[in-house]
Amino acid sequence: MFFLSYFGGNHVRSTTSYYGGAGINADLKTFHNQQVYAATIVVGLTAQNTYGVQDQYAIPTSFISEQFKSIANDLNIKAAKTGALLDAKRVHIVAKEWQQYELGKLVIDPVMVAKGGAHLLSDEAILTMINELIPQAYLITPNLPEAQVLVNQTIKTDNDVQQAAKKIQKMGVRNVLIKGGHRSNSENNYADYILYEDGSFKWFVMPGVDTNRTHGTGDTLSAFITANLAKGYDLKMIMPQAKKFTYEAIRQTINVGHGHGPLNHWVEITMERD
Ligand SMILES: Nc1ncnc2c1ncn2[C@@H]1O[C@H](COP(=O)(O)OP(=O)(O)OP(=O)(O)O)[C@@H](O)[C@H]1O
Ligand SMILES: Cc1ncc(COP(=O)(O)O)c(N)n1
């Protein structure tokens, strides 16, 4: 799924999940926290909770196109993000519609597999994403397993991460953020790596929080970035605050559900204030 947000002329988008922790819900909560107006284009629905994804339902492509038209004919969109796009047909329609309209900066969160193991992007959709969507994007934010699939290589060392980011950038996306939530180091730190469009790069390192309440961490990080791109902030300024927001949303835990719980989207980290 996939959706949009809007702030006095700005827009964002993402995925859906209906118990409230990941996908569209994590995105909407983050956009609201960051004070951007959020609107959505829903590409698919999931039945899920903190135990996992129980079912999913793909929205007909004609209806996805109709949603694009409704949004583009009315709102002044400045940035948008994708979430789970499910299959090749849906990646194709999103890429095609994106090309038609002026919708600002596109952030791709290439959601492939949910924490519980459910596949939210088919194998054949990955090629469509590489060929049709990635070349249109301002930023892509794969986690380590997703980066491995995109480059078709195992990623173990810091050097592997850097090489993978270069390879993904060559696919046509301007900036590449490889999230490190699936690989803590010997000091229990999680390191995210970003390769910027000017060729410079940076590692963002934060201590690991010992918790299983990490449902929607990637959605939250990419939604924070998208919201602040919509507000006009520079990506290099946004990154440290995005990492801090996600870290605090994990650390200041809330007790919801019995499995992989959601983050705390009430934390107060903004671009203006720590
Ligand atoms: N236990 C943790 N403690 C601290 N930071 C974490 C932890 N788990 C993940 N992170 C951070 O959360 C962000 C998201 O990374 P991650 O690799 O988990 O994304 P993801 O797998 O796409 O998440 P999701 O699929 O839940 O949306 C990164 O900044 C990562 O470093
Ligand atoms: C619709 C949707 N989008 C994204 C995720 C990723 O979140 P996680 O990996 O934490 O399960 C999800 N579970 N559901």
Tab-separated table of C-alpha atoms and ligand atoms in Angstrom:
chain	number	residue	atom	x	y	z
A	1	MET	CA	0.000	0.000	0.000
A	2	PHE	CA	0.898	3.494	-0.374
A	3	PHE	CA	-0.262	6.931	0.652
A	4	LEU	CA	0.309	10.661	0.782
A	5	SER	CA	0.578	13.584	3.128
A	6	TYR	CA	0.219	17.280	2.666
A	7	PHE	CA	1.369	20.380	4.515
A	8	GLY	CA	0.200	23.763	3.268
A	9	GLY	CA	1.231	22.399	-0.102
A	10	ASN	CA	3.168	19.247	0.748
A	11	HIS	CA	2.434	15.584	0.355
A	12	VAL	CA	3.678	12.219	1.506
A	13	ARG	CA	2.677	8.579	1.131
A	14	SER	CA	3.169	5.043	2.422
A	15	THR	CA	1.627	1.649	3.301
A	16	THR	CA	-1.240	0.300	5.412
A	17	SER	CA	-1.705	-1.925	8.426
A	18	TYR	CA	-4.782	-1.730	10.530
A	19	TYR	CA	-3.976	-2.512	14.134
A	20	GLY	CA	-2.010	0.716	14.094
A	21	GLY	CA	1.709	-0.074	14.355
A	22	ALA	CA	3.291	-0.303	10.908
A	23	GLY	CA	2.623	0.715	7.319
A	24	ILE	CA	0.184	3.542	6.744
A	25	ASN	CA	-0.552	3.906	10.449
A	26	ALA	CA	3.077	4.431	11.448
A	27	ASP	CA	3.436	6.863	8.542
A	28	LEU	CA	0.321	8.876	9.412
A	29	LYS	CA	1.304	9.099	13.067
A	30	THR	CA	4.786	10.301	12.118
A	31	PHE	CA	3.425	12.861	9.632
A	32	HIS	CA	1.001	14.147	12.237
A	33	ASN	CA	3.798	14.349	14.802
A	34	GLN	CA	5.873	16.371	12.321
A	35	GLN	CA	2.914	18.661	11.566
A	36	VAL	CA	2.445	17.912	7.895
A	37	TYR	CA	-0.978	17.297	6.425
A	38	ALA	CA	-1.260	13.644	5.366
A	39	ALA	CA	-3.284	12.165	2.505
A	40	THR	CA	-3.138	8.636	1.167
A	41	ILE	CA	-3.257	6.524	-1.970
A	42	VAL	CA	-3.954	2.993	-0.793
A	43	VAL	CA	-2.443	0.246	-2.937
A	44	GLY	CA	-3.316	-2.682	-0.682
A	45	LEU	CA	-4.747	-3.585	2.695
A	46	THR	CA	-3.463	-5.880	5.384
A	47	ALA	CA	-5.109	-7.626	8.296
A	48	GLN	CA	-2.313	-7.599	10.875
A	49	ASN	CA	-1.433	-7.185	14.515
A	50	THR	CA	1.697	-7.426	16.679
A	51	TYR	CA	1.863	-11.192	15.969
A	52	GLY	CA	2.142	-10.743	12.198
A	53	VAL	CA	0.194	-10.296	8.970
A	54	GLN	CA	-2.875	-12.548	8.793
A	55	ASP	CA	-4.112	-11.509	5.346
A	56	GLN	CA	-3.592	-9.020	2.540
A	57	TYR	CA	-5.756	-7.611	-0.207
A	58	ALA	CA	-4.567	-5.819	-3.354
A	59	ILE	CA	-6.564	-2.791	-4.538
A	60	PRO	CA	-7.542	-2.934	-8.273
A	61	THR	CA	-5.067	-0.942	-10.388
A	62	SER	CA	-7.839	1.192	-11.954
A	63	PHE	CA	-8.824	2.317	-8.470
A	64	ILE	CA	-5.189	3.173	-7.660
A	65	SER	CA	-5.118	5.371	-10.788
A	66	GLU	CA	-8.369	7.020	-9.717
A	67	GLN	CA	-6.873	7.863	-6.318
A	68	PHE	CA	-3.843	9.446	-8.022
A	69	LYS	CA	-6.164	11.577	-10.133
A	70	SER	CA	-8.191	12.707	-7.126
A	71	ILE	CA	-5.108	13.730	-5.182
A	72	ALA	CA	-3.211	15.328	-8.065
A	73	ASN	CA	-6.223	17.336	-9.259
A	74	ASP	CA	-6.658	19.043	-5.938
A	75	LEU	CA	-3.700	19.032	-3.591
A	76	ASN	CA	-0.275	20.626	-3.959
A	77	ILE	CA	2.029	17.751	-3.144
A	78	LYS	CA	5.627	18.365	-2.133
A	79	ALA	CA	6.890	14.911	-1.122
A	80	ALA	CA	5.567	11.371	-0.982
A	81	LYS	CA	6.648	7.941	0.213
A	82	THR	CA	5.763	4.431	-0.822
A	83	GLY	CA	5.336	1.439	1.439
A	84	ALA	CA	4.315	-2.152	0.664
A	85	LEU	CA	3.368	-2.273	-3.021
A	86	LEU	CA	2.610	-6.027	-3.082
A	87	ASP	CA	3.208	-7.094	-6.702
A	88	ALA	CA	4.601	-6.141	-10.122
A	89	LYS	CA	1.259	-4.856	-11.446
A	90	ARG	CA	0.938	-2.446	-8.568
A	91	VAL	CA	4.563	-1.283	-8.711
A	92	HIS	CA	4.027	-0.659	-12.436
A	93	ILE	CA	0.850	1.386	-11.971
A	94	VAL	CA	2.410	3.473	-9.211
A	95	ALA	CA	5.503	4.137	-11.372
A	96	LYS	CA	3.329	5.034	-14.360
A	97	GLU	CA	1.043	7.371	-12.412
A	98	TRP	CA	3.978	8.960	-10.626
A	99	GLN	CA	5.439	9.925	-14.005
A	100	GLN	CA	2.210	11.654	-15.042
A	101	TYR	CA	1.893	14.108	-12.190
A	102	GLU	CA	4.038	16.702	-10.398
A	103	LEU	CA	4.103	15.239	-6.913
A	104	GLY	CA	7.450	16.410	-5.573
A	105	LYS	CA	10.172	14.263	-4.051
A	106	LEU	CA	9.597	10.495	-4.013
A	107	VAL	CA	10.912	8.390	-1.135
A	108	ILE	CA	10.800	4.622	-1.694
A	109	ASP	CA	10.596	2.418	1.385
A	110	PRO	CA	10.995	-0.896	-0.482
A	111	VAL	CA	9.042	-2.947	2.061
A	112	MET	CA	9.620	-6.591	1.099
A	113	VAL	CA	9.102	-8.767	4.171
A	114	ALA	CA	7.310	-7.778	7.410
A	115	LYS	CA	8.963	-8.558	10.770
A	116	GLY	CA	6.639	-11.559	11.199
A	117	GLY	CA	7.845	-13.015	7.854
A	118	ALA	CA	4.927	-12.073	5.564
A	119	HIS	CA	5.968	-11.188	2.000
A	120	LEU	CA	4.694	-7.739	1.065
A	121	LEU	CA	6.430	-7.557	-2.334
A	122	SER	CA	6.581	-10.418	-4.838
A	123	ASP	CA	9.897	-11.485	-6.405
A	124	GLU	CA	8.911	-10.335	-9.886
A	125	ALA	CA	7.893	-6.942	-8.472
A	126	ILE	CA	11.496	-6.312	-7.433
A	127	LEU	CA	12.636	-6.106	-11.046
A	128	THR	CA	9.752	-3.747	-11.884
A	129	MET	CA	10.770	-1.592	-8.937
A	130	ILE	CA	14.372	-1.460	-10.163
A	131	ASN	CA	13.397	-0.697	-13.764
A	132	GLU	CA	10.449	1.646	-13.323
A	133	LEU	CA	10.229	3.182	-9.870
A	134	ILE	CA	13.744	3.531	-8.490
A	135	PRO	CA	14.954	5.787	-11.358
A	136	GLN	CA	12.223	8.297	-10.409
A	137	ALA	CA	13.100	8.447	-6.718
A	138	TYR	CA	14.854	11.079	-4.646
A	139	LEU	CA	15.653	8.621	-1.846
A	140	ILE	CA	15.410	4.870	-1.239
A	141	THR	CA	15.557	3.398	2.277
A	142	PRO	CA	16.152	-0.382	2.184
A	143	ASN	CA	16.940	-2.319	5.344
A	144	LEU	CA	19.878	-4.757	5.063
A	145	PRO	CA	17.908	-7.769	3.735
A	146	GLU	CA	16.184	-5.513	1.170
A	147	ALA	CA	19.519	-4.012	0.078
A	148	GLN	CA	20.869	-7.552	-0.395
A	149	VAL	CA	17.942	-8.438	-2.661
A	150	LEU	CA	18.324	-5.221	-4.678
A	151	VAL	CA	22.023	-5.786	-5.369
A	152	ASN	CA	21.778	-9.595	-5.377
A	153	GLN	CA	24.772	-9.897	-3.046
A	154	THR	CA	25.394	-10.787	0.588
A	155	ILE	CA	26.116	-7.778	2.796
A	156	LYS	CA	28.242	-8.477	5.871
A	157	THR	CA	30.826	-5.747	6.422
A	158	ASP	CA	30.673	-1.946	6.476
A	159	ASN	CA	32.474	-1.991	3.145
A	160	ASP	CA	29.760	-4.279	1.697
A	161	VAL	CA	27.145	-1.732	2.827
A	162	GLN	CA	28.999	1.102	1.096
A	163	GLN	CA	29.436	-0.880	-2.128
A	164	ALA	CA	25.750	-1.867	-2.116
A	165	ALA	CA	24.690	1.777	-1.707
A	166	LYS	CA	26.835	2.750	-4.709
A	167	LYS	CA	25.305	-0.026	-6.781
A	168	ILE	CA	21.757	1.040	-5.834
A	169	GLN	CA	22.541	4.700	-6.610
A	170	LYS	CA	23.613	3.614	-10.105
A	171	MET	CA	20.025	2.351	-10.621
A	172	GLY	CA	19.060	6.034	-10.877
A	173	VAL	CA	17.952	7.067	-7.377
A	174	ARG	CA	19.629	10.232	-6.061
A	175	ASN	CA	20.205	9.284	-2.403
A	176	VAL	CA	20.488	5.854	-0.754
A	177	LEU	CA	19.927	5.122	2.947
A	178	ILE	CA	20.728	1.559	4.053
A	179	LYS	CA	19.165	0.981	7.475
A	180	GLY	CA	21.094	-1.089	9.969
A	181	GLY	CA	18.333	-2.384	12.232
A	182	HIS	CA	19.083	-5.995	11.257
A	183	ARG	CA	22.786	-5.894	12.173
A	184	SER	CA	23.980	-4.707	15.598
A	185	ASN	CA	27.762	-4.658	16.106
A	186	SER	CA	29.809	-6.011	19.035
A	187	GLU	CA	29.063	-2.845	21.057
A	188	ASN	CA	25.317	-3.345	20.401
A	189	ASN	CA	25.116	-0.268	18.176
A	190	TYR	CA	22.928	0.022	15.097
A	191	ALA	CA	24.479	1.915	12.213
A	192	ASP	CA	22.588	3.369	9.255
A	193	TYR	CA	24.549	4.424	6.181
A	194	ILE	CA	23.585	7.153	3.741
A	195	LEU	CA	25.154	7.891	0.367
A	196	TYR	CA	24.130	11.384	-0.771
A	197	GLU	CA	23.672	12.494	-4.354
A	198	ASP	CA	26.873	14.584	-4.273
A	199	GLY	CA	28.878	11.407	-3.490
A	200	SER	CA	29.447	12.252	0.181
A	201	PHE	CA	28.297	9.747	2.816
A	202	LYS	CA	27.707	9.397	6.547
A	203	TRP	CA	27.196	6.666	9.154
A	204	PHE	CA	24.543	7.332	11.827
A	205	VAL	CA	25.215	5.192	14.889
A	206	MET	CA	22.917	4.815	17.913
A	207	PRO	CA	22.890	2.302	20.788
A	208	GLY	CA	20.551	-0.667	20.357
A	209	VAL	CA	17.451	-0.693	22.560
A	210	ASP	CA	16.831	-4.157	23.987
A	211	THR	CA	13.173	-4.618	23.028
A	212	ASN	CA	10.933	-6.571	20.670
A	213	ARG	CA	8.697	-3.507	20.258
A	214	THR	CA	10.181	-2.487	16.920
A	215	HIS	CA	7.203	-2.861	14.620
A	216	GLY	CA	7.263	-0.057	12.054
A	217	THR	CA	10.768	1.314	12.722
A	218	GLY	CA	11.583	1.622	9.017
A	219	ASP	CA	8.223	3.217	8.206
A	220	THR	CA	8.744	5.739	10.984
A	221	LEU	CA	12.267	6.691	9.880
A	222	SER	CA	11.323	7.160	6.219
A	223	ALA	CA	8.088	8.988	7.098
A	224	PHE	CA	10.019	11.448	9.288
A	225	ILE	CA	12.377	12.119	6.383
A	226	THR	CA	9.521	12.510	3.875
A	227	ALA	CA	7.588	14.889	6.143
A	228	ASN	CA	10.581	17.157	6.486
A	229	LEU	CA	11.436	17.009	2.772
A	230	ALA	CA	7.850	18.208	2.240
A	231	LYS	CA	8.579	21.136	4.570
A	232	GLY	CA	11.602	22.004	2.430
A	233	TYR	CA	14.436	20.903	4.720
A	234	ASP	CA	17.680	19.637	3.242
A	235	LEU	CA	18.227	15.858	3.521
A	236	LYS	CA	21.581	16.336	5.288
A	237	MET	CA	19.850	18.409	7.986
A	238	ILE	CA	16.975	15.951	8.301
A	239	MET	CA	19.019	12.758	8.760
A	240	PRO	CA	20.316	13.230	12.354
A	241	GLN	CA	16.849	14.225	13.582
A	242	ALA	CA	15.221	11.313	11.725
A	243	LYS	CA	17.567	8.856	13.417
A	244	LYS	CA	16.999	10.521	16.808
A	245	PHE	CA	13.206	10.466	16.373
A	246	THR	CA	13.190	6.760	15.501
A	247	TYR	CA	15.553	5.914	18.358
A	248	GLU	CA	13.442	7.808	20.914
A	249	ALA	CA	10.220	6.299	19.527
A	250	ILE	CA	11.755	2.842	20.167
A	251	ARG	CA	13.332	3.737	23.535
A	252	GLN	CA	10.332	5.494	25.107
A	253	THR	CA	8.344	2.318	24.716
A	254	ILE	CA	4.566	1.891	24.939
A	255	ASN	CA	2.872	-1.339	25.912
A	256	VAL	CA	0.540	-2.351	23.067
A	257	GLY	CA	-0.239	-5.911	21.899
A	258	HIS	CA	1.378	-9.212	22.807
A	259	GLY	CA	3.967	-9.660	20.033
A	260	HIS	CA	6.254	-7.198	18.218
A	261	GLY	CA	4.756	-3.996	19.626
A	262	PRO	CA	4.617	-0.598	17.907
A	263	LEU	CA	6.683	2.545	18.544
A	264	ASN	CA	5.797	5.620	20.555
A	265	HIS	CA	4.841	8.283	18.007
A	266	TRP	CA	4.272	10.907	20.691
A	267	VAL	CA	7.986	11.591	21.168
A	268	GLU	CA	8.986	15.195	20.617
A	269	ILE	CA	11.847	15.510	18.153
A	270	THR	CA	11.530	18.190	15.504
A	271	MET	CA	13.805	19.900	13.010
A	272	GLU	CA	13.484	23.081	15.028
A	273	ARG	CA	14.098	21.679	18.511
A	274	ASP	CA	15.775	18.590	20.110
B	1	LIG	N1	16.494	-2.317	18.678
B	1	LIG	C1	16.825	-1.163	18.096
B	1	LIG	N2	17.454	-0.196	18.808
B	1	LIG	C2	17.796	0.971	18.265
B	1	LIG	N3	17.563	1.282	16.973
B	1	LIG	C3	16.955	0.367	16.201
B	1	LIG	C4	16.553	-0.901	16.711
B	1	LIG	N4	15.953	-1.609	15.706
B	1	LIG	C5	15.981	-0.812	14.628
B	1	LIG	N5	16.585	0.383	14.898
B	1	LIG	C6	16.725	1.525	13.995
B	1	LIG	O1	15.450	1.719	13.392
B	1	LIG	C7	15.586	2.188	12.067
B	1	LIG	C8	14.878	1.255	11.097
B	1	LIG	O2	15.751	0.192	10.789
B	1	LIG	P1	15.325	-1.268	10.408
B	1	LIG	O3	16.507	-1.866	9.751
B	1	LIG	O4	14.739	-1.932	11.613
B	1	LIG	O5	14.171	-0.986	9.345
B	1	LIG	P2	13.062	-1.960	8.804
B	1	LIG	O6	13.501	-3.373	8.922
B	1	LIG	O7	12.673	-1.454	7.486
B	1	LIG	O8	11.881	-1.696	9.818
B	1	LIG	P3	10.328	-2.141	9.679
B	1	LIG	O9	10.277	-3.255	8.700
B	1	LIG	O10	9.964	-2.499	11.085
B	1	LIG	O11	9.557	-0.945	9.247
B	1	LIG	C9	17.085	2.314	11.829
B	1	LIG	O12	17.477	3.638	12.134
B	1	LIG	C10	17.677	1.325	12.820
B	1	LIG	O13	18.999	1.635	13.141
B	2	LIG	C1	1.598	-2.777	5.504
B	2	LIG	C2	2.917	-2.923	6.159
B	2	LIG	N1	3.936	-2.156	5.769
B	2	LIG	C3	5.141	-2.286	6.337
B	2	LIG	C4	5.362	-3.210	7.320
B	2	LIG	C5	6.765	-3.358	7.878
B	2	LIG	O1	6.878	-3.347	9.247
B	2	LIG	P1	7.569	-4.530	10.092
B	2	LIG	O2	8.772	-5.032	9.328
B	2	LIG	O3	7.926	-3.884	11.378
B	2	LIG	O4	6.543	-5.636	10.234
B	2	LIG	C6	4.271	-4.006	7.718
B	2	LIG	N2	4.375	-4.933	8.680
B	2	LIG	N3	3.060	-3.837	7.121
